[in-house]
Short mmCIF file of C-alpha atoms in Angstrom, two decimals:
data_model
loop_
_atom_site.label_atom_id
_atom_site.label_comp_id
_atom_site.label_asym_id
_atom_site.label_seq_id
_atom_site.Cartn_x
_atom_site.Cartn_y
_atom_site.Cartn_z
CA MET A 26 27.69 284.46 -22.33
CA SER A 27 26.51 287.43 -24.32
CA ALA A 28 25.18 286.91 -27.82
CA ILE A 29 27.46 288.20 -30.55
CA SER A 30 25.42 290.10 -33.08
CA PRO A 31 25.90 288.80 -36.60
CA ARG A 32 28.14 290.72 -38.97
CA THR A 33 26.98 292.23 -42.22
CA THR A 34 28.69 292.68 -45.57
CA SER A 35 29.05 295.99 -47.40
CA LEU A 36 26.13 294.88 -49.60
CA TYR A 37 23.73 294.53 -46.67
CA PRO A 38 21.80 297.72 -47.59
CA ARG A 39 21.35 296.36 -51.13
CA HIS A 40 19.91 293.09 -49.76
CA VAL A 41 17.49 294.93 -47.50
CA ALA A 42 16.41 297.21 -50.36
CA ALA A 43 15.84 294.16 -52.57
CA GLY A 44 13.54 292.63 -49.94
CA ALA A 45 15.84 289.75 -49.05
CA LYS A 46 14.98 287.30 -46.33
CA LEU A 47 18.08 287.48 -44.16
CA GLY A 48 19.42 284.74 -41.97
CA ASP A 49 22.43 283.88 -39.88
CA PHE A 50 25.17 281.98 -41.67
CA ALA A 51 28.44 281.32 -39.82
CA GLY A 52 27.94 284.49 -37.78
CA TRP A 53 26.97 286.60 -40.80
CA GLN A 54 23.62 288.13 -41.60
CA MET A 55 23.28 286.98 -45.21
CA PRO A 56 20.51 286.95 -47.82
CA LEU A 57 18.85 283.52 -47.80
CA ASP A 58 16.58 284.44 -50.70
CA TYR A 59 14.99 287.43 -52.38
CA GLY A 60 11.49 285.95 -52.36
CA SER A 61 11.84 282.85 -54.51
CA PRO A 62 14.81 280.53 -54.05
CA ARG A 63 13.40 278.37 -56.82
CA GLY A 64 13.20 281.32 -59.21
CA GLU A 65 16.74 282.40 -58.30
CA HIS A 66 18.02 278.87 -58.90
CA LEU A 67 16.38 278.67 -62.31
CA ALA A 68 17.66 282.15 -63.23
CA VAL A 69 21.24 280.97 -62.59
CA ARG A 70 20.66 277.86 -64.70
CA GLY A 71 18.89 279.76 -67.48
CA SER A 72 20.42 283.25 -67.60
CA VAL A 73 22.56 284.76 -64.82
CA GLY A 74 22.41 285.35 -61.05
CA LEU A 75 24.49 287.41 -58.64
CA PHE A 76 25.48 286.23 -55.15
CA ASP A 77 27.09 288.13 -52.30
CA VAL A 78 29.70 285.79 -50.87
CA SER A 79 31.71 288.44 -49.05
CA HIS A 80 31.53 286.35 -45.87
CA MET A 81 34.08 283.95 -47.34
CA GLY A 82 37.64 284.28 -46.11
CA GLN A 83 40.80 285.31 -47.96
CA ILE A 84 44.33 284.51 -46.86
CA GLU A 85 47.46 285.64 -48.69
CA VAL A 86 50.76 283.78 -48.67
CA ALA A 87 53.89 285.31 -50.21
CA GLY A 88 57.62 284.93 -49.93
CA ARG A 89 60.40 282.56 -50.91
CA GLU A 90 58.89 279.54 -49.13
CA ALA A 91 55.24 280.21 -49.90
CA ARG A 92 54.98 277.15 -52.09
CA SER A 93 56.61 274.97 -49.47
CA LEU A 94 54.12 276.16 -46.88
CA LEU A 95 51.17 275.41 -49.16
CA ALA A 96 52.59 272.03 -50.17
CA TRP A 97 52.45 271.18 -46.45
CA ALA A 98 49.07 272.76 -45.68
CA LEU A 99 47.10 271.74 -48.79
CA THR A 100 46.41 268.37 -50.39
CA ASN A 101 46.54 269.25 -54.08
CA ASP A 102 49.79 269.80 -55.99
CA VAL A 103 50.25 273.54 -55.70
CA ALA A 104 53.35 273.36 -57.95
CA ALA A 105 51.00 272.44 -60.79
CA ILE A 106 49.55 275.95 -60.95
CA GLY A 107 51.32 279.08 -62.15
CA PRO A 108 50.39 282.75 -62.02
CA GLY A 109 46.81 283.29 -63.16
CA GLN A 110 45.62 279.82 -62.26
CA GLY A 111 43.50 278.44 -59.43
CA GLN A 112 43.07 274.98 -57.97
CA TYR A 113 40.49 273.25 -55.77
CA THR A 114 42.23 271.78 -52.74
CA LEU A 115 41.77 270.68 -49.13
CA MET A 116 43.33 271.49 -45.80
CA LEU A 117 43.62 268.49 -43.48
CA THR A 118 44.39 267.91 -39.84
CA ASP A 119 47.50 265.89 -39.04
CA GLU A 120 45.12 262.95 -38.56
CA GLY A 121 43.67 263.39 -42.08
CA GLY A 122 40.31 264.95 -41.23
CA VAL A 123 39.14 267.87 -43.36
CA ILE A 124 39.71 271.35 -41.88
CA ASP A 125 38.28 273.00 -44.99
CA ASP A 126 37.94 272.76 -48.74
CA LEU A 127 39.11 275.82 -50.60
CA ILE A 128 40.48 277.32 -53.78
CA VAL A 129 44.09 278.45 -53.97
CA TYR A 130 44.95 280.97 -56.67
CA ALA A 131 48.49 281.72 -57.85
CA LEU A 132 48.94 285.44 -58.50
CA LEU A 133 52.08 287.15 -59.82
CA ASP A 134 53.65 287.78 -56.42
CA ARG A 135 51.60 285.72 -53.98
CA TYR A 136 49.08 282.97 -53.41
CA LEU A 137 45.51 283.71 -52.44
CA LEU A 138 43.39 281.19 -50.52
CA VAL A 139 39.61 281.54 -50.53
CA VAL A 140 38.15 279.61 -47.60
CA ASN A 141 34.70 278.95 -46.16
CA ALA A 142 33.24 281.62 -43.87
CA ALA A 143 32.82 279.17 -41.00
CA ASN A 144 36.49 278.13 -41.24
CA ARG A 145 38.24 281.46 -41.57
CA ASP A 146 39.85 281.29 -38.15
CA VAL A 147 40.94 277.64 -38.27
CA CYS A 148 42.40 278.02 -41.76
CA TRP A 149 44.28 281.13 -40.69
CA ALA A 150 45.61 279.33 -37.60
CA ARG A 151 46.81 276.43 -39.76
CA ILE A 152 48.57 278.78 -42.20
CA CYS A 153 50.22 280.60 -39.28
CA GLU A 154 51.35 277.25 -37.90
CA GLY A 155 53.00 276.47 -41.24
CA ALA A 156 54.52 279.94 -41.47
CA GLU A 157 56.63 279.37 -38.37
CA GLY A 158 60.22 278.81 -39.33
CA ARG A 159 59.52 279.46 -43.01
CA ASP A 160 60.55 282.52 -45.02
CA VAL A 161 57.00 283.67 -45.83
CA GLU A 162 54.67 286.59 -45.26
CA VAL A 163 51.08 285.68 -44.51
CA ALA A 164 48.08 287.96 -44.19
CA GLU A 165 44.45 287.52 -43.23
CA ARG A 166 42.55 289.70 -45.71
CA SER A 167 38.96 288.55 -45.13
CA ASP A 168 37.79 291.86 -43.67
CA GLU A 169 39.26 293.84 -46.55
CA ILE A 170 38.04 291.77 -49.48
CA ALA A 171 34.44 291.52 -50.65
CA MET A 172 33.37 288.82 -53.07
CA LEU A 173 30.58 288.55 -55.62
CA ALA A 174 29.70 285.46 -57.65
CA LEU A 175 28.21 286.14 -61.08
CA GLN A 176 26.95 282.77 -62.27
CA GLY A 177 25.00 281.57 -65.27
CA PRO A 178 25.26 281.22 -69.04
CA ASP A 179 24.79 284.99 -69.55
CA TRP A 180 27.63 285.97 -67.20
CA ALA A 181 29.89 287.35 -69.93
CA LYS A 182 27.08 289.43 -71.44
CA ALA A 183 26.47 290.98 -68.01
CA LEU A 184 30.16 291.54 -67.23
CA GLU A 185 31.41 292.78 -70.60
CA PRO A 186 30.17 296.40 -70.32
CA LEU A 187 31.85 296.73 -66.89
CA ALA A 188 35.22 295.15 -67.66
CA GLY A 189 38.24 297.39 -68.13
CA SER A 190 39.78 294.96 -70.62
CA PRO A 191 38.78 291.84 -72.53
CA ALA A 192 40.86 289.66 -70.17
CA PRO A 193 38.09 288.58 -67.73
CA LEU A 194 35.87 287.50 -70.62
CA GLY A 195 38.60 285.29 -72.08
CA LEU A 196 39.40 283.40 -68.88
CA GLU A 197 39.47 279.62 -68.97
CA TYR A 198 37.84 277.63 -66.16
CA PHE A 199 39.78 278.21 -62.88
CA GLU A 200 41.89 281.05 -64.29
CA ILE A 201 42.14 284.40 -62.52
CA THR A 202 43.10 287.89 -63.64
CA GLU A 203 43.28 291.42 -62.30
CA ASP A 204 41.18 294.06 -63.96
CA MET A 205 39.01 297.11 -63.34
CA ILE A 206 35.34 296.19 -62.97
CA ALA A 207 33.01 299.22 -62.93
CA GLN A 208 36.14 301.32 -62.22
CA VAL A 209 36.90 299.18 -59.15
CA PRO A 210 40.20 297.26 -58.93
CA ALA A 211 39.24 293.60 -58.80
CA LEU A 212 40.39 290.03 -59.11
CA VAL A 213 38.16 288.06 -61.47
CA ALA A 214 38.27 284.25 -61.39
CA ARG A 215 36.43 281.78 -63.61
CA THR A 216 35.22 279.78 -60.63
CA GLY A 217 31.97 279.18 -58.79
CA TYR A 218 29.82 276.77 -56.85
CA THR A 219 26.82 276.36 -59.13
CA GLY A 220 27.87 274.19 -62.06
CA GLU A 221 27.18 277.08 -64.40
CA PRO A 222 29.84 279.12 -66.15
CA GLY A 223 30.59 282.38 -64.40
CA VAL A 224 33.06 284.37 -62.38
CA GLU A 225 33.84 285.22 -58.80
CA ILE A 226 34.89 288.86 -58.34
CA MET A 227 36.98 290.01 -55.38
CA CYS A 228 37.35 293.71 -54.65
CA PRO A 229 37.96 296.14 -51.79
CA TRP A 230 35.30 295.60 -49.11
CA GLU A 231 33.58 298.97 -49.30
CA LEU A 232 33.55 299.13 -53.12
CA ALA A 233 31.47 296.00 -53.72
CA PRO A 234 28.21 298.00 -53.95
CA ARG A 235 29.59 299.81 -56.99
CA ILE A 236 30.05 296.54 -58.86
CA TRP A 237 26.71 295.20 -57.56
CA ASP A 238 24.86 298.31 -58.77
CA ALA A 239 26.58 298.33 -62.16
CA LEU A 240 25.63 294.68 -62.75
CA MET A 241 22.06 295.24 -61.57
CA ARG A 242 21.57 298.33 -63.74
CA GLY A 243 23.09 296.85 -66.88
CA SER A 244 21.08 295.94 -69.95
CA THR A 245 21.46 292.23 -69.20
CA SER A 246 18.94 291.19 -66.57
CA VAL A 247 20.83 289.88 -63.52
CA THR A 248 18.86 288.12 -60.75
CA PRO A 249 20.07 288.59 -57.17
CA ALA A 250 20.35 285.10 -55.67
CA GLY A 251 20.63 284.02 -52.05
CA LEU A 252 22.33 281.28 -50.10
CA VAL A 253 19.35 278.92 -50.41
CA ALA A 254 19.65 278.92 -54.20
CA ARG A 255 23.42 278.57 -53.86
CA ASP A 256 22.81 275.43 -51.80
CA THR A 257 20.28 273.86 -54.19
CA LEU A 258 22.57 274.63 -57.15
CA ARG A 259 25.60 272.99 -55.54
CA THR A 260 23.52 270.01 -54.39
CA GLU A 261 22.38 269.38 -57.98
CA MET A 262 26.07 269.33 -58.94
CA GLY A 263 26.95 266.98 -56.09
CA TYR A 264 29.52 269.48 -54.79
CA PRO A 265 30.36 268.78 -51.15
CA LEU A 266 29.71 271.43 -48.49
CA TYR A 267 31.89 271.76 -45.43
CA GLY A 268 29.82 270.85 -42.37
CA ASN A 269 27.55 268.55 -44.39
CA GLU A 270 29.73 266.29 -46.53
CA LEU A 271 33.13 267.38 -45.22
CA GLY A 272 34.42 267.53 -41.66
CA ARG A 273 37.17 266.48 -39.35
CA ASP A 274 35.61 263.05 -38.82
CA ARG A 275 36.24 261.91 -42.41
CA GLY A 276 38.97 262.19 -44.99
CA PRO A 277 38.97 263.16 -48.64
CA ILE A 278 38.94 259.62 -50.03
CA ALA A 279 35.52 258.77 -48.56
CA ALA A 280 34.23 262.05 -50.03
CA GLY A 281 35.42 261.07 -53.51
CA LEU A 282 38.09 263.78 -53.51
CA LYS A 283 41.10 261.66 -54.36
CA TRP A 284 41.51 263.89 -57.43
CA ALA A 285 42.20 266.84 -55.12
CA CYS A 286 45.04 265.00 -53.36
CA ASP A 287 48.51 265.08 -54.86
CA ALA A 288 48.70 261.36 -55.58
CA ALA A 289 52.38 261.24 -56.53
CA GLY A 290 53.70 263.30 -53.65
CA LEU A 291 51.38 262.68 -50.71
CA ALA A 292 53.72 264.83 -48.61
CA PHE A 293 51.10 267.20 -47.17
CA ALA A 294 49.95 267.24 -43.58
CA GLY A 295 47.49 264.38 -43.09
CA ALA A 296 48.89 262.41 -46.05
CA GLU A 297 49.50 259.30 -43.92
CA SER A 298 45.78 258.90 -43.40
CA VAL A 299 45.02 259.50 -47.08
CA ARG A 300 47.56 256.83 -48.01
CA ARG A 301 45.91 254.40 -45.59
CA ASP A 302 42.47 255.14 -47.07
CA LEU A 303 43.82 254.52 -50.57
CA GLU A 304 45.19 251.14 -49.50
CA HIS A 305 42.13 250.17 -47.45
CA PRO A 306 39.11 252.04 -48.78
CA PRO A 307 36.85 253.56 -46.10
CA SER A 308 33.71 251.62 -45.18
CA GLU A 309 31.46 254.44 -46.40
CA ARG A 310 31.52 256.53 -49.55
CA LEU A 311 29.80 259.77 -50.54
CA VAL A 312 27.09 259.33 -53.16
CA ALA A 313 24.41 261.48 -54.74
CA PHE A 314 20.85 260.23 -55.03
CA ALA A 315 17.49 261.20 -56.45
CA PHE A 316 13.98 260.23 -55.37
CA ASP A 317 11.67 258.30 -57.69
CA GLU A 318 8.54 259.47 -55.85
CA PRO A 319 7.45 262.66 -54.04
CA GLY A 320 9.26 263.73 -50.88
CA ILE A 321 12.27 265.77 -49.78
CA PRO A 322 15.25 264.14 -48.04
CA ARG A 323 16.90 266.01 -45.16
CA PRO A 324 20.31 265.69 -43.45
CA GLY A 325 20.47 263.02 -40.78
CA GLN A 326 17.86 260.73 -42.31
CA SER A 327 18.64 257.04 -42.77
CA VAL A 328 19.35 255.44 -46.12
CA LEU A 329 18.29 251.81 -46.55
CA VAL A 330 19.27 249.33 -49.25
CA SER A 331 17.23 246.09 -49.38
CA ASP A 332 15.76 246.92 -45.93
CA VAL A 333 19.23 247.19 -44.39
CA LEU A 334 20.57 250.41 -42.90
CA ALA A 335 23.18 251.52 -45.45
CA GLY A 336 23.97 255.13 -44.63
CA THR A 337 22.96 258.66 -43.67
CA VAL A 338 21.82 261.67 -45.68
CA THR A 339 24.22 264.65 -45.45
CA SER A 340 22.39 267.10 -47.76
CA GLY A 341 18.87 267.01 -49.12
CA THR A 342 16.54 269.34 -50.93
CA LEU A 343 14.02 269.58 -53.71
CA SER A 344 15.79 270.01 -57.03
CA PRO A 345 14.25 272.95 -58.88
CA SER A 346 15.71 271.63 -62.14
CA LEU A 347 14.57 268.00 -61.78
CA GLU A 348 11.49 268.71 -59.63
CA CYS A 349 12.21 265.78 -57.35
CA GLY A 350 13.93 265.21 -54.03
CA ILE A 351 17.72 264.93 -54.31
CA GLY A 352 20.61 264.71 -51.92
CA MET A 353 23.92 263.32 -50.91
CA ALA A 354 24.67 260.60 -48.41
CA TYR A 355 27.49 258.55 -46.98
CA VAL A 356 26.62 254.97 -47.89
CA ARG A 357 28.31 251.62 -47.22
CA SER A 358 30.95 251.32 -49.94
CA ASP A 359 29.76 247.87 -51.05
CA LEU A 360 26.28 249.30 -51.69
CA ALA A 361 27.32 252.61 -53.25
CA MET A 362 26.99 251.69 -56.93
CA PRO A 363 25.08 254.10 -59.21
CA ASP A 364 21.50 253.01 -59.95
CA THR A 365 21.26 251.04 -56.68
CA ALA A 366 17.71 251.29 -55.37
CA ILE A 367 17.52 253.02 -52.00
CA VAL A 368 14.86 254.02 -49.50
CA VAL A 369 15.18 257.09 -47.29
CA ASP A 370 13.30 257.28 -44.01
CA VAL A 371 11.70 260.74 -44.24
CA ARG A 372 10.22 261.21 -40.75
CA GLY A 373 8.71 257.73 -40.80
CA ARG A 374 7.68 257.72 -44.46
CA LEU A 375 9.84 255.53 -46.66
CA ARG A 376 10.68 257.27 -49.93
CA ARG A 377 12.07 255.29 -52.87
CA GLY A 378 15.01 256.57 -54.87
CA HIS A 379 18.27 255.53 -56.44
CA ILE A 380 21.95 256.32 -56.19
CA ALA A 381 22.90 258.57 -59.09
CA ARG A 382 26.07 259.74 -60.75
CA ARG A 383 27.28 263.23 -60.02
CA PRO A 384 26.37 265.77 -61.28
CA LEU A 385 22.65 265.11 -60.90
CA VAL A 386 21.97 267.89 -63.41
CA ALA A 387 24.16 268.11 -66.51
CA ARG A 388 26.56 271.03 -66.44
CA SER A 389 25.74 273.78 -68.85
CA PRO A 390 27.44 273.08 -72.20
CA ARG A 391 29.18 276.44 -71.87
CA THR A 392 30.96 275.25 -68.73
CA ASP A 393 34.44 273.97 -69.43
CA MET B 27 3.41 286.28 -52.88
CA ALA B 28 0.20 287.70 -51.42
CA ASP B 29 0.15 290.88 -49.32
CA GLU B 30 -0.16 290.46 -45.58
CA HIS B 31 -3.81 290.17 -44.54
CA TYR B 32 -6.05 288.24 -42.18
CA PRO B 33 -9.68 287.86 -43.29
CA GLU B 34 -12.39 288.65 -40.76
CA ASP B 35 -14.53 285.61 -41.60
CA LEU B 36 -11.90 283.14 -40.33
CA ARG B 37 -10.96 281.87 -36.89
CA TYR B 38 -7.29 281.45 -35.98
CA HIS B 39 -5.15 278.99 -34.05
CA ARG B 40 -2.02 280.07 -32.17
CA GLU B 41 0.13 277.86 -34.43
CA HIS B 42 -0.89 280.15 -37.33
CA ASP B 43 -3.56 277.96 -38.86
CA TRP B 44 -6.99 279.21 -39.91
CA VAL B 45 -10.41 277.60 -40.14
CA ARG B 46 -13.36 278.66 -42.30
CA VAL B 47 -16.62 277.12 -41.02
CA ASP B 48 -19.12 276.01 -43.64
CA GLY B 49 -22.17 274.43 -41.95
CA ASP B 50 -21.04 271.22 -40.25
CA GLU B 51 -17.88 271.19 -42.34
CA ALA B 52 -14.80 273.42 -42.24
CA VAL B 53 -11.73 274.22 -44.33
CA PHE B 54 -8.23 274.49 -42.80
CA GLY B 55 -5.18 276.35 -44.03
CA ILE B 56 -2.18 278.34 -42.81
CA THR B 57 -2.05 282.09 -42.33
CA TRP B 58 -0.13 284.70 -44.26
CA PHE B 59 2.27 284.93 -41.30
CA ALA B 60 2.94 281.17 -41.42
CA GLN B 61 3.60 281.03 -45.16
CA ASP B 62 5.85 284.08 -44.92
CA ALA B 63 7.89 282.46 -42.15
CA LEU B 64 8.17 279.21 -44.12
CA GLY B 65 9.08 280.87 -47.41
CA GLU B 66 8.38 279.45 -50.83
CA VAL B 67 6.47 276.21 -50.27
CA VAL B 68 7.67 273.36 -52.48
CA PHE B 69 5.98 270.28 -50.96
CA TYR B 70 2.70 269.41 -49.25
CA GLU B 71 2.23 266.10 -47.45
CA PRO B 72 -1.55 265.90 -46.86
CA PRO B 73 -3.40 263.57 -44.51
CA ALA B 74 -5.45 260.70 -45.92
CA VAL B 75 -9.09 261.28 -46.73
CA GLY B 76 -11.07 259.80 -43.82
CA ALA B 77 -8.29 260.50 -41.30
CA THR B 78 -9.33 261.81 -37.90
CA LEU B 79 -7.74 265.13 -36.97
CA ALA B 80 -7.43 266.23 -33.35
CA ALA B 81 -7.38 269.90 -32.44
CA ASP B 82 -3.86 271.14 -31.60
CA ALA B 83 -2.25 268.06 -33.17
CA THR B 84 -0.29 268.01 -36.42
CA TYR B 85 -2.06 266.58 -39.46
CA GLY B 86 0.39 267.19 -42.30
CA GLU B 87 3.57 268.90 -43.41
CA LEU B 88 4.53 271.78 -45.61
CA GLU B 89 8.13 272.07 -46.77
CA SER B 90 10.19 274.87 -48.20
CA VAL B 91 13.54 274.21 -49.84
CA LYS B 92 15.25 274.53 -46.48
CA ALA B 93 12.69 273.65 -43.80
CA VAL B 94 9.82 271.40 -42.82
CA SER B 95 6.81 272.85 -41.02
CA ASP B 96 4.13 270.85 -39.24
CA ILE B 97 0.56 271.95 -39.79
CA TYR B 98 -1.76 271.94 -36.78
CA ALA B 99 -5.47 271.20 -36.80
CA PRO B 100 -7.33 274.18 -35.36
CA ALA B 101 -10.34 271.95 -34.55
CA ASP B 102 -11.40 268.29 -34.35
CA GLY B 103 -12.63 266.73 -37.56
CA GLU B 104 -12.61 263.95 -40.11
CA VAL B 105 -10.95 264.66 -43.45
CA VAL B 106 -13.52 264.89 -46.25
CA SER B 107 -11.09 266.01 -48.95
CA VAL B 108 -7.57 267.33 -49.38
CA ASN B 109 -6.53 270.07 -51.79
CA GLU B 110 -4.87 268.15 -54.61
CA ASP B 111 -4.13 271.47 -56.35
CA VAL B 112 -1.72 272.31 -53.53
CA VAL B 113 -0.15 268.85 -53.76
CA ALA B 114 0.51 269.59 -57.45
CA ALA B 115 1.40 273.29 -57.00
CA PRO B 116 2.45 273.92 -53.39
CA GLU B 117 3.25 277.59 -54.08
CA LEU B 118 -0.53 278.24 -53.99
CA VAL B 119 -0.04 278.38 -50.21
CA ASN B 120 2.15 281.47 -50.78
CA THR B 121 0.15 283.14 -53.51
CA ASP B 122 -3.34 282.60 -52.07
CA PRO B 123 -3.14 281.28 -48.49
CA TYR B 124 -6.85 281.80 -47.74
CA GLY B 125 -8.23 280.81 -51.14
CA ALA B 126 -6.68 278.37 -53.61
CA GLY B 127 -4.05 277.51 -50.98
CA TRP B 128 -6.48 275.79 -48.56
CA LEU B 129 -5.21 272.44 -47.26
CA VAL B 130 -8.04 270.15 -46.07
CA ARG B 131 -11.82 270.09 -45.77
CA VAL B 132 -13.12 268.30 -42.68
CA ARG B 133 -16.44 267.31 -41.13
CA LEU B 134 -16.36 268.95 -37.70
CA THR B 135 -16.72 266.41 -34.90
CA ASN B 136 -16.63 268.86 -32.00
CA PRO B 137 -17.82 272.30 -33.17
CA ALA B 138 -17.78 273.62 -29.60
CA ARG B 139 -14.02 273.52 -29.88
CA LEU B 140 -14.11 276.44 -32.32
CA ASP B 141 -14.89 278.76 -29.40
CA ALA B 142 -11.31 278.32 -28.19
CA LEU B 143 -9.94 279.93 -31.35
CA MET B 144 -9.09 283.58 -31.92
CA ASP B 145 -11.09 285.93 -34.10
CA GLN B 146 -9.26 288.17 -36.57
CA ALA B 147 -8.72 291.04 -34.12
CA ALA B 148 -7.39 288.71 -31.41
CA TYR B 149 -5.02 287.00 -33.87
CA VAL B 150 -3.65 290.29 -35.19
CA ALA B 151 -3.05 291.37 -31.57
CA TYR B 152 -1.40 287.99 -30.91
CA LEU B 153 0.95 288.49 -33.89
CA ALA B 154 1.83 291.97 -32.64
CA GLY B 155 2.70 290.41 -29.27
CA LEU B 156 4.99 287.87 -30.98
CA GLY B 157 6.75 290.73 -32.72
CA GLU B 158 7.48 292.41 -29.40
CA ALA B 159 8.60 289.24 -27.61
#
C-alpha cells in the first residue's frame, strides 16, 4: 500500500510563513501550533484568534424534499430552523451509533451541513443514501469551500473593517448570513468550537488567503491559532470531539446530547436506539473532570472512584486557563455526579481530581 | 524559544539528553532538538531526590499539551537535587534548555560510562543523519 501524501489547504503557505508546526490531521497537513499553543489559547480567551479549519467538510442539500431528507439523516429538529439559522445536530447509524456531529445551516434556497474532516466521506455517503428516491439535489462542496474561525471577545473589532455590511456584526449565536468579507463572497456564521464569541467564515477555496491577510494586517491584533489550542479550548468547554467522546460504539444519550435529539419526533434514523437509551439510561455517562493536584490526564487512562474502576478518560490536557489537568471521561452513571472525588491512573501515578460541571471554564460573558 | 544550538562543553545521549560534568557530579537535561520536537513544555515529573538513575533508562517525564516524552539518563547516578524551577515553570526547558532548563543534578556512580556518549560534533552529525533517514 502506498502512502497517500497529506493534503494542504489554500492557507498552507501562510502557515509555513508564520512558522507553524504542521502535523497530520485526518489526512490533512494542518497547523498544530505557531510556537505556543498555550499563548494561542489565552489569546482566544482574552482577545481574538484565527484558525484555519478548511479541512472540514461541506455538504449542500436543496430541493422540495430537502427537509425530509435531513429529518431522516439528522437527530435534531431541522424544521425548527429557518433561513439564516444554524443548529447543532448528529448523524446516527441505523443502530444509533454516532456517524458524526455537525452543524446544519438553513440558507435561503438550501441547507448547508458542516461536518468533521475525518467524516466527510461517511457523511456524504449517508446523505446520498437518503437522497435516493427523494426529490432533492445534493452536492459535496468540501473541496470548493475554505473555512476560517475567528474566535474571541475582540472578533467583531477585527471583522468590522472587512465586512461589506453591518449584518455579520449583528448576528445572534448560531445565525448565518451572506456578505462580502475583504471583497470575497462569504458565508459568516456566529458559531465556533471555543466557548468564546466569534464567527466561522466560509468562502471560495482559493480566496481564503485574502481574508486571512486582511484579518492579520488589520489594526486589531489577531493571533493565528492551531489545532492544539482548538483542542484545549473545546476541552475546557466540555465540547465532545468525534473520535474521542463520540463514535459508532455509543449513542447521543450517554454523551449528554439528548438536547440535540428531536425529543417529540424521534423519527430520525437511529431513533429506536435513542428511545431505548431514554427509557433505560446507558451504564456510562460522559463527564468532565479537573485535577486537584499536578498531572495531566490522557485518553485511555482509568478513572477510579473509591478505589473501584469507574470509567475511562476520553480527552485530557492541561488547561491553560485553570492551570491544572482537565479532561472528559465516560464514567459509570451511578458515580457520575458533579463533585464526586475521582482518581486517574496516569501511567502508574494516581492523580486526585473531581467530576465537574461543564463548561469547566465559564463562557465569556459576551457569548450568548 | 531558544535558537538551535548545541554547546561544546556537553556530552550527548542518542535519546537527545545532555550531561554537563562537574567534578564527581553532573547535571542532566534535554537538547534543543528534543524540546523542539516536544513543543511547549507544560509539565515536568521529576525523580525523587536520592533515586538511583541507570544510564539509558527513563528517569522522568516531560509533557507538552499533546504529548508525553520520557527523559533518559545519559549516565548512571544518584539524584542529588531536581530543578524545582522547572517543576514550577516547565517552559524553561524551551527557553533555556542548557541553562535554567536543567532537570536533575546527580552524583555520578560510574563515570567511565560517560565515554560512551557523543561529543558536540558527533551529536550534530547524528542529528544530520536523523534528518536524512
